[in-house]
Tab-separated table of C-alpha atoms and ligand atoms in Angstrom:
chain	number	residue	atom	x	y	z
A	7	UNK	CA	103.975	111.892	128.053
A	8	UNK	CA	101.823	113.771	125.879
A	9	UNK	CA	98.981	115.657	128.017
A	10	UNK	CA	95.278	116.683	127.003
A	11	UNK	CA	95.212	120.564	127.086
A	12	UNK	CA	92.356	122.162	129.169
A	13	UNK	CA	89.177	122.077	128.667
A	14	UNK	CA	85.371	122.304	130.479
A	15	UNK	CA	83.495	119.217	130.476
A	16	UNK	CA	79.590	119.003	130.551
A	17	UNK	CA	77.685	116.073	130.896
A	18	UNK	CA	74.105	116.706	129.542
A	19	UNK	CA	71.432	113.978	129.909
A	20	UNK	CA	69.122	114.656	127.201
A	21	UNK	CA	69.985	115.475	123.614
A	22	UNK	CA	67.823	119.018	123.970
A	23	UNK	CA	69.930	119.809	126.141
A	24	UNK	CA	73.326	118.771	124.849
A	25	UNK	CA	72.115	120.855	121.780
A	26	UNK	CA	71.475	123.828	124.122
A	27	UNK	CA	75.163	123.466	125.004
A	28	UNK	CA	76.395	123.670	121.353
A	29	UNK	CA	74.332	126.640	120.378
A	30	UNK	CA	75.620	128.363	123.350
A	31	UNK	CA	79.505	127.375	122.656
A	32	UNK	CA	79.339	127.635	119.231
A	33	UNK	CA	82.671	125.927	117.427
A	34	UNK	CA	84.801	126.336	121.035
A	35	UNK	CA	82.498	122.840	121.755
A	36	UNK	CA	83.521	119.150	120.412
A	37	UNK	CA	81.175	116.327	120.844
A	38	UNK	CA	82.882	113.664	122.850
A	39	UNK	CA	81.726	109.819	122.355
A	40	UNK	CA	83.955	107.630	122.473
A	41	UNK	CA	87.015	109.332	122.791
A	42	UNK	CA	88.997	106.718	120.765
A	43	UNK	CA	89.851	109.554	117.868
A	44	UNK	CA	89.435	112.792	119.784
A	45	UNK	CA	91.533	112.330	122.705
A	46	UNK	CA	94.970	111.443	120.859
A	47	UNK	CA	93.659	114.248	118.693
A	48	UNK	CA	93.723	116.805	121.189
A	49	UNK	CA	96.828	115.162	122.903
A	50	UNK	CA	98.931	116.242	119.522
A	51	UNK	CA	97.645	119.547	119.659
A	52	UNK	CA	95.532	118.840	116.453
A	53	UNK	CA	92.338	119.772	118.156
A	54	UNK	CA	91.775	122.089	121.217
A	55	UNK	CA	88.194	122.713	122.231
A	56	UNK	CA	87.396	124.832	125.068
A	57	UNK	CA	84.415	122.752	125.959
A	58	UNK	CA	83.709	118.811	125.767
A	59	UNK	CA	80.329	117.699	125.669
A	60	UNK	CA	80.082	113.608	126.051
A	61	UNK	CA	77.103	112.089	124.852
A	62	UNK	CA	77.631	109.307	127.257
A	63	UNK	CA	74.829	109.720	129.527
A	64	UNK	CA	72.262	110.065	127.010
A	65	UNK	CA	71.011	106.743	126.746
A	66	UNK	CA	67.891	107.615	123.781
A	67	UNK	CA	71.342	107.797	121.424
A	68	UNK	CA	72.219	103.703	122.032
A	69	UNK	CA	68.270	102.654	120.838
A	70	UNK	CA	68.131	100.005	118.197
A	71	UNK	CA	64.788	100.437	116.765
A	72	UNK	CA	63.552	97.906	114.383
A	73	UNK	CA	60.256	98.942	111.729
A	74	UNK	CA	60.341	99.612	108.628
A	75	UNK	CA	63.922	99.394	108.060
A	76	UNK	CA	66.179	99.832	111.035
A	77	UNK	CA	67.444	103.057	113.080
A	78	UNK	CA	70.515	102.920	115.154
A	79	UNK	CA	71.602	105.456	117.435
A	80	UNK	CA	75.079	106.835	116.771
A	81	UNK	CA	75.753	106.604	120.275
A	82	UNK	CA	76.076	102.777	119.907
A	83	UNK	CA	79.271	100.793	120.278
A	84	UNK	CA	80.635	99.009	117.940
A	85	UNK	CA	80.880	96.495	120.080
A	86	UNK	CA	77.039	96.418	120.907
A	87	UNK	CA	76.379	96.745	116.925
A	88	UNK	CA	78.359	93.478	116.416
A	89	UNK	CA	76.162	91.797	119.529
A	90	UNK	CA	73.051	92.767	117.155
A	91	UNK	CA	71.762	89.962	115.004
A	92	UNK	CA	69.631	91.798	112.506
A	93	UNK	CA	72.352	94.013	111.509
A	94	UNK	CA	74.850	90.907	111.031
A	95	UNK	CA	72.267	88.894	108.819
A	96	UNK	CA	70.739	92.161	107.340
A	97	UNK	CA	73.121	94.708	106.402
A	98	UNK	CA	76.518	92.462	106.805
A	99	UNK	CA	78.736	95.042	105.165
A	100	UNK	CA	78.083	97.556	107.976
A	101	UNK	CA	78.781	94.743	110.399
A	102	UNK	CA	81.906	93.393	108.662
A	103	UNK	CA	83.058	97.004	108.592
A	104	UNK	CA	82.530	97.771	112.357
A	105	UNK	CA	84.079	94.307	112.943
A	106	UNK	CA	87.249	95.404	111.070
A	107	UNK	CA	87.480	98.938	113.502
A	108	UNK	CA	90.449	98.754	115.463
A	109	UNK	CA	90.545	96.305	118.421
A	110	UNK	CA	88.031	94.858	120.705
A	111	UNK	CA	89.324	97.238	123.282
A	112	UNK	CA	88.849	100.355	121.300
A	113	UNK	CA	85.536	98.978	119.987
A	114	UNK	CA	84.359	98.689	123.409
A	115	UNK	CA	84.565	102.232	123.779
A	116	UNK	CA	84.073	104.003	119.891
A	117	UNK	CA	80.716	105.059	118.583
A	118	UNK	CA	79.045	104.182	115.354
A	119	UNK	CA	78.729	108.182	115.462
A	120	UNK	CA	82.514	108.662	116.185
A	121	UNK	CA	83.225	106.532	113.318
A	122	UNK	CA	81.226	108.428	110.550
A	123	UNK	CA	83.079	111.379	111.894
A	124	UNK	CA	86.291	110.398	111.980
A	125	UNK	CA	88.818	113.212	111.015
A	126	UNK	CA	90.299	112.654	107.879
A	127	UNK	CA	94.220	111.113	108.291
A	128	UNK	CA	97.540	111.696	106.372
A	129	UNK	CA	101.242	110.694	107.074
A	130	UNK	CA	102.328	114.259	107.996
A	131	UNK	CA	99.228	115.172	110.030
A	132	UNK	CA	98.914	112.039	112.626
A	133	UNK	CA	102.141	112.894	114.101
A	134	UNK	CA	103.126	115.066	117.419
A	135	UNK	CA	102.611	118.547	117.862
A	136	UNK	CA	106.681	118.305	118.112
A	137	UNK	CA	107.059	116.528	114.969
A	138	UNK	CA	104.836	118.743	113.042
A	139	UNK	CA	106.553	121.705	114.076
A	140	UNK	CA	109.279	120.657	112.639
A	141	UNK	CA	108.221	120.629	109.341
A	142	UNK	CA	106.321	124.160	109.772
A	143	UNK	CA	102.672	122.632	110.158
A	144	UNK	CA	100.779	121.904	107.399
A	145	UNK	CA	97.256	123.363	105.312
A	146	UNK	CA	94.949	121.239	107.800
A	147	UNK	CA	96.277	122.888	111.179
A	148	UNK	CA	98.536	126.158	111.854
A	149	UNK	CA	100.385	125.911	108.663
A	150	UNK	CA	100.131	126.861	105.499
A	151	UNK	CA	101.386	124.167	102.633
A	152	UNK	CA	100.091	120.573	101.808
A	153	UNK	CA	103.467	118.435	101.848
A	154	UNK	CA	101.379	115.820	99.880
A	155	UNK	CA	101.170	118.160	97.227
A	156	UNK	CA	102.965	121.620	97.487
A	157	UNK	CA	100.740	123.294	95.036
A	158	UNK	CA	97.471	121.773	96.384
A	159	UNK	CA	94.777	124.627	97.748
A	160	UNK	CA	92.973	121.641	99.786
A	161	UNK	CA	94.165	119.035	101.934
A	162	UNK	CA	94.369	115.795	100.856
A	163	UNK	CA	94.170	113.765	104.250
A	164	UNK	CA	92.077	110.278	103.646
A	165	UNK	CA	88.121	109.272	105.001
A	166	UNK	CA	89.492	106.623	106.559
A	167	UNK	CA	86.501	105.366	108.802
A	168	UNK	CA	85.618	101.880	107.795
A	169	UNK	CA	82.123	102.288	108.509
A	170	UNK	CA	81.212	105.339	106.521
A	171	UNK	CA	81.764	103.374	103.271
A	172	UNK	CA	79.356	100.096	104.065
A	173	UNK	CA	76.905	102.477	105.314
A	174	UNK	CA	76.863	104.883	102.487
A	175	UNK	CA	76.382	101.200	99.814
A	176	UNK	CA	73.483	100.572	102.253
A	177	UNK	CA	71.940	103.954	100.870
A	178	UNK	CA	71.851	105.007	104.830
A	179	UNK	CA	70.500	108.702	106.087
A	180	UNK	CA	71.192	110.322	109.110
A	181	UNK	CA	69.864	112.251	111.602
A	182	UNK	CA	71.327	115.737	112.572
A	183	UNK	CA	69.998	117.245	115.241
A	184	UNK	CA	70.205	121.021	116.721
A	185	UNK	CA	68.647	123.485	119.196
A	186	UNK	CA	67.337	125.115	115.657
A	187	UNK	CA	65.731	121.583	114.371
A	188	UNK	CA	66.715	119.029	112.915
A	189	UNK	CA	67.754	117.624	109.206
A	190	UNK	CA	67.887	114.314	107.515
A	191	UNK	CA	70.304	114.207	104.675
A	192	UNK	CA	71.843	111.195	102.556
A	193	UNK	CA	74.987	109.833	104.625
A	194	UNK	CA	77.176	110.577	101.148
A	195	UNK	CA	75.470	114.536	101.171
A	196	UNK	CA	77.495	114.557	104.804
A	197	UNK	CA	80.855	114.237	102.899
A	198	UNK	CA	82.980	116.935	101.511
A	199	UNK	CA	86.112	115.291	99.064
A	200	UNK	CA	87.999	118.023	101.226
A	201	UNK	CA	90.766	116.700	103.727
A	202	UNK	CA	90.036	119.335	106.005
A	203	UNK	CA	86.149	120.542	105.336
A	204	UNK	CA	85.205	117.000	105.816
A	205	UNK	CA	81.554	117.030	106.830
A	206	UNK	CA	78.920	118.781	105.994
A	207	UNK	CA	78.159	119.148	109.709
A	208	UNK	CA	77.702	122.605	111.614
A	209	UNK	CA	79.254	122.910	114.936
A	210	UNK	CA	75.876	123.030	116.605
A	211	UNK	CA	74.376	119.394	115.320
A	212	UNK	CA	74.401	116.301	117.093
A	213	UNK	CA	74.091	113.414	114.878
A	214	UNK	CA	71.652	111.551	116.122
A	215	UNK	CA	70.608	108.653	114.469
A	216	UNK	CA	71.640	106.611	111.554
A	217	UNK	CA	68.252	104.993	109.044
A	218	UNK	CA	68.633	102.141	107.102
A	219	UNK	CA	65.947	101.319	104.684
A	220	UNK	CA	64.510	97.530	104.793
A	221	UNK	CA	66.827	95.297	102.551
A	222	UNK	CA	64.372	92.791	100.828
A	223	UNK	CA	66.665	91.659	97.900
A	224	UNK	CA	70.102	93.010	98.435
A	225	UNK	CA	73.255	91.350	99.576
A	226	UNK	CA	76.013	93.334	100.249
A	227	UNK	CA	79.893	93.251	101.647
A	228	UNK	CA	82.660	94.819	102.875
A	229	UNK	CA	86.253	94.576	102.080
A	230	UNK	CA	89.091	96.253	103.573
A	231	UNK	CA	93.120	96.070	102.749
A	232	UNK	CA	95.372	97.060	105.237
A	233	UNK	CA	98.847	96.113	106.266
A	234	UNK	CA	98.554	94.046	109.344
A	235	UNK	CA	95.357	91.892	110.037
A	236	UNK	CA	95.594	92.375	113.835
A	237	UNK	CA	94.090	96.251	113.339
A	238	UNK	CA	95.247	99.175	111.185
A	239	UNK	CA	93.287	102.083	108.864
A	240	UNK	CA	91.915	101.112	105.818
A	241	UNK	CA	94.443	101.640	102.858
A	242	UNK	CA	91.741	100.585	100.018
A	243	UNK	CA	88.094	99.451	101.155
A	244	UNK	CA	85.697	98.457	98.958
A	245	UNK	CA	81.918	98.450	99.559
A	246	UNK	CA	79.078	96.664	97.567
A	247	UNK	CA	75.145	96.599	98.088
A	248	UNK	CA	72.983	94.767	95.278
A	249	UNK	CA	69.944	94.181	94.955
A	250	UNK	CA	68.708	91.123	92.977
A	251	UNK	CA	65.491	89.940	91.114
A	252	UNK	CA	64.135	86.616	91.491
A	253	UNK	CA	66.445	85.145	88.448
A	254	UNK	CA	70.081	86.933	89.721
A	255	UNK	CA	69.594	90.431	87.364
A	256	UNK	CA	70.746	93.058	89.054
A	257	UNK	CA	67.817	95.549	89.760
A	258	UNK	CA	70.088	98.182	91.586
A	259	UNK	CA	73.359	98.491	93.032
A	260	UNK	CA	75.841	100.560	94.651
A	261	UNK	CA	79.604	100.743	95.064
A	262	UNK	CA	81.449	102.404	96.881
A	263	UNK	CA	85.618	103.191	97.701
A	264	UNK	CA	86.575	104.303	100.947
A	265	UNK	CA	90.276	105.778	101.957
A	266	UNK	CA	91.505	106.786	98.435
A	267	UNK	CA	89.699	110.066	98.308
A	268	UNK	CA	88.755	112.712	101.277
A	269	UNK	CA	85.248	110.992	101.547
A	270	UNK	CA	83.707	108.007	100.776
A	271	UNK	CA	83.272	107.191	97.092
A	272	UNK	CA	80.096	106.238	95.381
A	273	UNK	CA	80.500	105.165	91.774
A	274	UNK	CA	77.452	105.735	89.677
A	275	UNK	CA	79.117	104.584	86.619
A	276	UNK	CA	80.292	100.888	87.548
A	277	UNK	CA	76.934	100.878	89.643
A	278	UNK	CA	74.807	101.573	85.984
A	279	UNK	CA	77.114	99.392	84.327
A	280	UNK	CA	76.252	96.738	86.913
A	281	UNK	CA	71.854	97.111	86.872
A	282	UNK	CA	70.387	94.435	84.035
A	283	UNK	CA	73.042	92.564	84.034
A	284	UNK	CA	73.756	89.020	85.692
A	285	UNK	CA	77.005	88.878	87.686
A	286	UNK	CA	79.418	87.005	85.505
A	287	UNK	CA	82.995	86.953	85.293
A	288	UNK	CA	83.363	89.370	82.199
A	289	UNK	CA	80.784	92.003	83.882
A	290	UNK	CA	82.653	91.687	86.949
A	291	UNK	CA	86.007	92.683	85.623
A	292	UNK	CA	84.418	95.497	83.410
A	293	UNK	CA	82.863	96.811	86.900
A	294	UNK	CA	85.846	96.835	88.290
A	295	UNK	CA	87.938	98.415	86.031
A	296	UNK	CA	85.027	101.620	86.140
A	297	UNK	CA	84.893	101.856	89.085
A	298	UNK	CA	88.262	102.018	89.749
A	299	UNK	CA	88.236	105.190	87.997
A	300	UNK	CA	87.312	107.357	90.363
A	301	UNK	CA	89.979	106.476	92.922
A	302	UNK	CA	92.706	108.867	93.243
A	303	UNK	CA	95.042	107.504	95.995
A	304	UNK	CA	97.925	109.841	97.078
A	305	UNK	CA	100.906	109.396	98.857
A	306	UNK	CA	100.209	109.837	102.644
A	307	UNK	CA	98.801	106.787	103.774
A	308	UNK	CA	100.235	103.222	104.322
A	309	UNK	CA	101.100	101.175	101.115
A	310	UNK	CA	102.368	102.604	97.838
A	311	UNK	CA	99.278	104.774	95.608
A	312	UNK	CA	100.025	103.292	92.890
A	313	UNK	CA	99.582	99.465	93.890
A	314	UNK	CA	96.514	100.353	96.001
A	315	UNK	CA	94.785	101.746	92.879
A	316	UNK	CA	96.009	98.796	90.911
A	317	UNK	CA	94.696	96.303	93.348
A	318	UNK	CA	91.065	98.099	93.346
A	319	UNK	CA	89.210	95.810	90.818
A	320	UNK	CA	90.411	92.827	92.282
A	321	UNK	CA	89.033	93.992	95.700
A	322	UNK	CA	85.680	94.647	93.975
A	323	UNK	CA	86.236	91.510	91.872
A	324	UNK	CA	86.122	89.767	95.241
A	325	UNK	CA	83.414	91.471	96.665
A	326	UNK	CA	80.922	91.215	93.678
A	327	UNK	CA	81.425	87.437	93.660
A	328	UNK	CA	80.959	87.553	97.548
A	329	UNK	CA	77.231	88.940	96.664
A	330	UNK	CA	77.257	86.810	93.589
A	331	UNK	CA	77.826	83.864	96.371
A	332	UNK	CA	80.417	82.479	95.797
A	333	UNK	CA	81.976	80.736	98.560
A	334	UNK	CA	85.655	82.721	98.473
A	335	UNK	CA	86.024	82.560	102.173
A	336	UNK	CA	89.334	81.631	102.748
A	337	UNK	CA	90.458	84.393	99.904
A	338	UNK	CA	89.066	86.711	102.040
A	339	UNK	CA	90.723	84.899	105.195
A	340	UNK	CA	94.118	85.422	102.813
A	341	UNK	CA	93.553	88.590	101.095
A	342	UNK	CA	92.148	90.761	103.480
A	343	UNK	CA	92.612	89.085	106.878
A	344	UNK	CA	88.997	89.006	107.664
A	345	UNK	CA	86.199	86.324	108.262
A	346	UNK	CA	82.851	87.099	106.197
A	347	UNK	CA	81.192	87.117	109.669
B	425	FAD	C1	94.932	102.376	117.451
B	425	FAD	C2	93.702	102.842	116.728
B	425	FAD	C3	93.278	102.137	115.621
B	425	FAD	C4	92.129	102.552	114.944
B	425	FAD	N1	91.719	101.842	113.833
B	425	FAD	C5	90.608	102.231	113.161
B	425	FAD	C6	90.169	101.500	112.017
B	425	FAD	O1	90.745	100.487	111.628
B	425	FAD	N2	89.072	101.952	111.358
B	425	FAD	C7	88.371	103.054	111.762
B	425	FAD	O2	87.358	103.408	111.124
B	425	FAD	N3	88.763	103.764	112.847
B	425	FAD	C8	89.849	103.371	113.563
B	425	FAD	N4	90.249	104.089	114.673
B	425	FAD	C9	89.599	105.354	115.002
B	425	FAD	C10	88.478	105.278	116.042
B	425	FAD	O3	88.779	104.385	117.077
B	425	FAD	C11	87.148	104.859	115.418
B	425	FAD	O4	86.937	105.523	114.208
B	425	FAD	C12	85.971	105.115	116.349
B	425	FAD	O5	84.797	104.548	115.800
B	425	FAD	C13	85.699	106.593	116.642
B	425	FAD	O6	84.527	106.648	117.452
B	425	FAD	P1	84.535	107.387	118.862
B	425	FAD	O7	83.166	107.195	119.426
B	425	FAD	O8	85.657	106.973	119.711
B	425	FAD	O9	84.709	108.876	118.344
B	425	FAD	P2	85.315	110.150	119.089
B	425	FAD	O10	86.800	110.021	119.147
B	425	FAD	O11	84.618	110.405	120.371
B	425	FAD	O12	84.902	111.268	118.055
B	425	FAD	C14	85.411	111.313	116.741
B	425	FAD	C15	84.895	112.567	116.044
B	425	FAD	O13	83.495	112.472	115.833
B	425	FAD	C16	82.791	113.555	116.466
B	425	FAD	N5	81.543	112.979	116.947
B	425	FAD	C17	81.415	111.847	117.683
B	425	FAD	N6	80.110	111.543	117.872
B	425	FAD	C18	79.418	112.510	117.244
B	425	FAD	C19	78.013	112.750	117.088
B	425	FAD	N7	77.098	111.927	117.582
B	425	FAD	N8	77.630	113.855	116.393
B	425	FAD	C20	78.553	114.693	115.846
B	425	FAD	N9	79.891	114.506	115.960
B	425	FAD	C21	80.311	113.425	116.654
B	425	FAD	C22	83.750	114.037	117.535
B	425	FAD	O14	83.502	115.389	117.889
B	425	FAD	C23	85.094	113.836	116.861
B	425	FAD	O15	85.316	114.897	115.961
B	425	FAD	C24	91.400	103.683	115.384
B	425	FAD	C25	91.839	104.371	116.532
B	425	FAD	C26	92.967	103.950	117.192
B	425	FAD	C27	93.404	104.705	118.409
B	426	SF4	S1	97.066	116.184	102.878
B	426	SF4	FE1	98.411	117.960	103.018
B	426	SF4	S2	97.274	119.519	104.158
B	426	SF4	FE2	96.230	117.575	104.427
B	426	SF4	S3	97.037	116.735	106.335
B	426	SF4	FE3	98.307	115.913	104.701
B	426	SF4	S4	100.003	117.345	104.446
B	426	SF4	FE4	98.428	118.340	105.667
């Protein structure tokens, strides 16, 4: 049985003072939410925190506040996210992706929060401490090679959060917050394309809060591939957010990749390619084929790199004539094991 190793636990009720924690402990401190990611973490000896600070009693971090736009706490479930009907009719990609987390189980218990900051994954790192030792470690903890790519300087482990891509198309912010202040950034400025310097997070913020601007005009979607529809990672997801004019020209766009790269990946190009232009067939392929440039799947996931870059314009071939609206439900039912809501 594989055991958590030691650690202290605090339980602060207020995010002041949960930040007073962190300042004090410095990087011996890991947030705990959910747990759903941490704890097998720290069971394989891949994290080891001296302190653990849940976030669980601090009940101003589940607040769904509708205005201009909407906020959402990043201590929400997924679970309670999927119960919320603005955020299903609204911003459906971030609810198809939360829908597509794991099980109902484990999305009774992760965090929207836990989810954008999901450590990055790879074949040789999600193993055993046991397992790992065996092959001497590796560049992302206590050793010192990638066996992805032996002459690699970085790690190469995957953003494999589902979320983190729908949210980033949805042009979302978040909130970090810290006994020093507090910073709102871009959600893709939070993103390093480095397996193991993930997040542009220091070890004394909370994140807090998750924006969303108000969505007048755009559509978007969410598609994931993964090997078994029941739950697994994300091999290939593709994100899209468009916004149209009154006669169906694109007035802005985004598109995004998630789990071929370290971090979530935005492509400008396809998205400039896409703005003045009405969605047909020929201007979807085109898309498609840019923006499947900027994917660079390696080998330490599920599925073979090569076919999961391959099958990248047909995933945002699907998705574009989702938004387009198109009625290609039972493709998706097919493709990518998912209803559209
Ligand atoms: C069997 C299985 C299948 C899974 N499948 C998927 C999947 O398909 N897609 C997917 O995206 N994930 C999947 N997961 C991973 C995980 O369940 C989810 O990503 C979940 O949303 C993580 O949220 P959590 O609240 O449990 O995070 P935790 O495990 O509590 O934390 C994760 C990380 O985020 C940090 N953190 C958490 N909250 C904050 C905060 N507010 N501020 C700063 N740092 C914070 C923690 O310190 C930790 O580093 C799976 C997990 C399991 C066990
Ligand atoms: S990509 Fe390389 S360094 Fe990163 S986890 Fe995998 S083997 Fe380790």
């Amino acid at each position: 049985m594989m055991r958590l190793p030691p650690f202290r636990f605090h339980a602060p009720e207020t995010l002041e003072e949960a930040a007073a924690i962190l300042a004090d402990k410095g990087s011996d401190a890991m947030i705990l939410a959910g747990g759903t990611d941490l704890l097998p973490n720290m069971k394989r000896g891949q994290h080891t925190p001296k302190h653990l600070l849940t976030l669980r009693r601090i009940s101003s971090l589940r607040d769904v506040r509708n205005g201009s736009g909407l906020s959402i706490g990043a201590g929400l479930t997924l679970t309670q996210l999927l119960s919320n009907q603005t955020i299903r009719k609204d911003y459906t990609a971030l609810w198809q992706a939360a829908k597509v987390v794991a099980t109902p189980q484990l999305r009774n218990m992760a965090t929207l929060g836990g989810n954008i900051c999901l450590d990055t994954r790879c074949n040789f790192y999600d193993q055993s401490k046991e397992w790992r030792k065996a092959i001497n470690y590796c560049l992302k903890k206590d050793g010192d090679t990638c066996w992805v790519a032996t002459s690699s300087k970085t790690c190469l482990a995957v953003s494999s959060t589902d979320t983190a891509p729908a949210l980033v198309a949805l042009g979302a912010r978040i909130r970090l917050v810290s006994s020093a202040g507090e910073r709102v950034i871009r959600l893709e400025d939070f993103y390093n394309n480095d397996g193991l310097d993930y997040l542009n997070r220091r070890a004394d913020e909370i994140l807090s809060e998750v924006i969303l601007e108000p969505v007048s005009g755009w559509k978007s979607t969410y598609w994931k591939l993964r090997r078994r529809g029941s739950f697994d990672f994300p091999v290939l997801a593709v994100a899209v957010a468009v916004k149209f004019t009154d006669d169906g020209t694109v007035e802005d766009a985004r598109i995004v990749l998630g789990a071929v790269a370290s971090m979530p990946m935005l492509s400008t190009d396809a998205a400039e390619f896409l703005i003045g232009k009405k969605i047909d067939d020929e201007v979807i392929r085109e898309t498609g084929r840019i923006a499947a440039k900027i994917a660079r799947p390696v080998n330490n996931t599920d599925l073979d790199p090569p076919w999961r870059k391959k099958v990248i314009p047909e995933f945002i071939r699907y998705a574009l004539r989702e938004v387009r609206g198109d009625d290609i439900s039972s493709l998706r039912q097919r493709v990518a094991h998912q209803s559209r809501s």
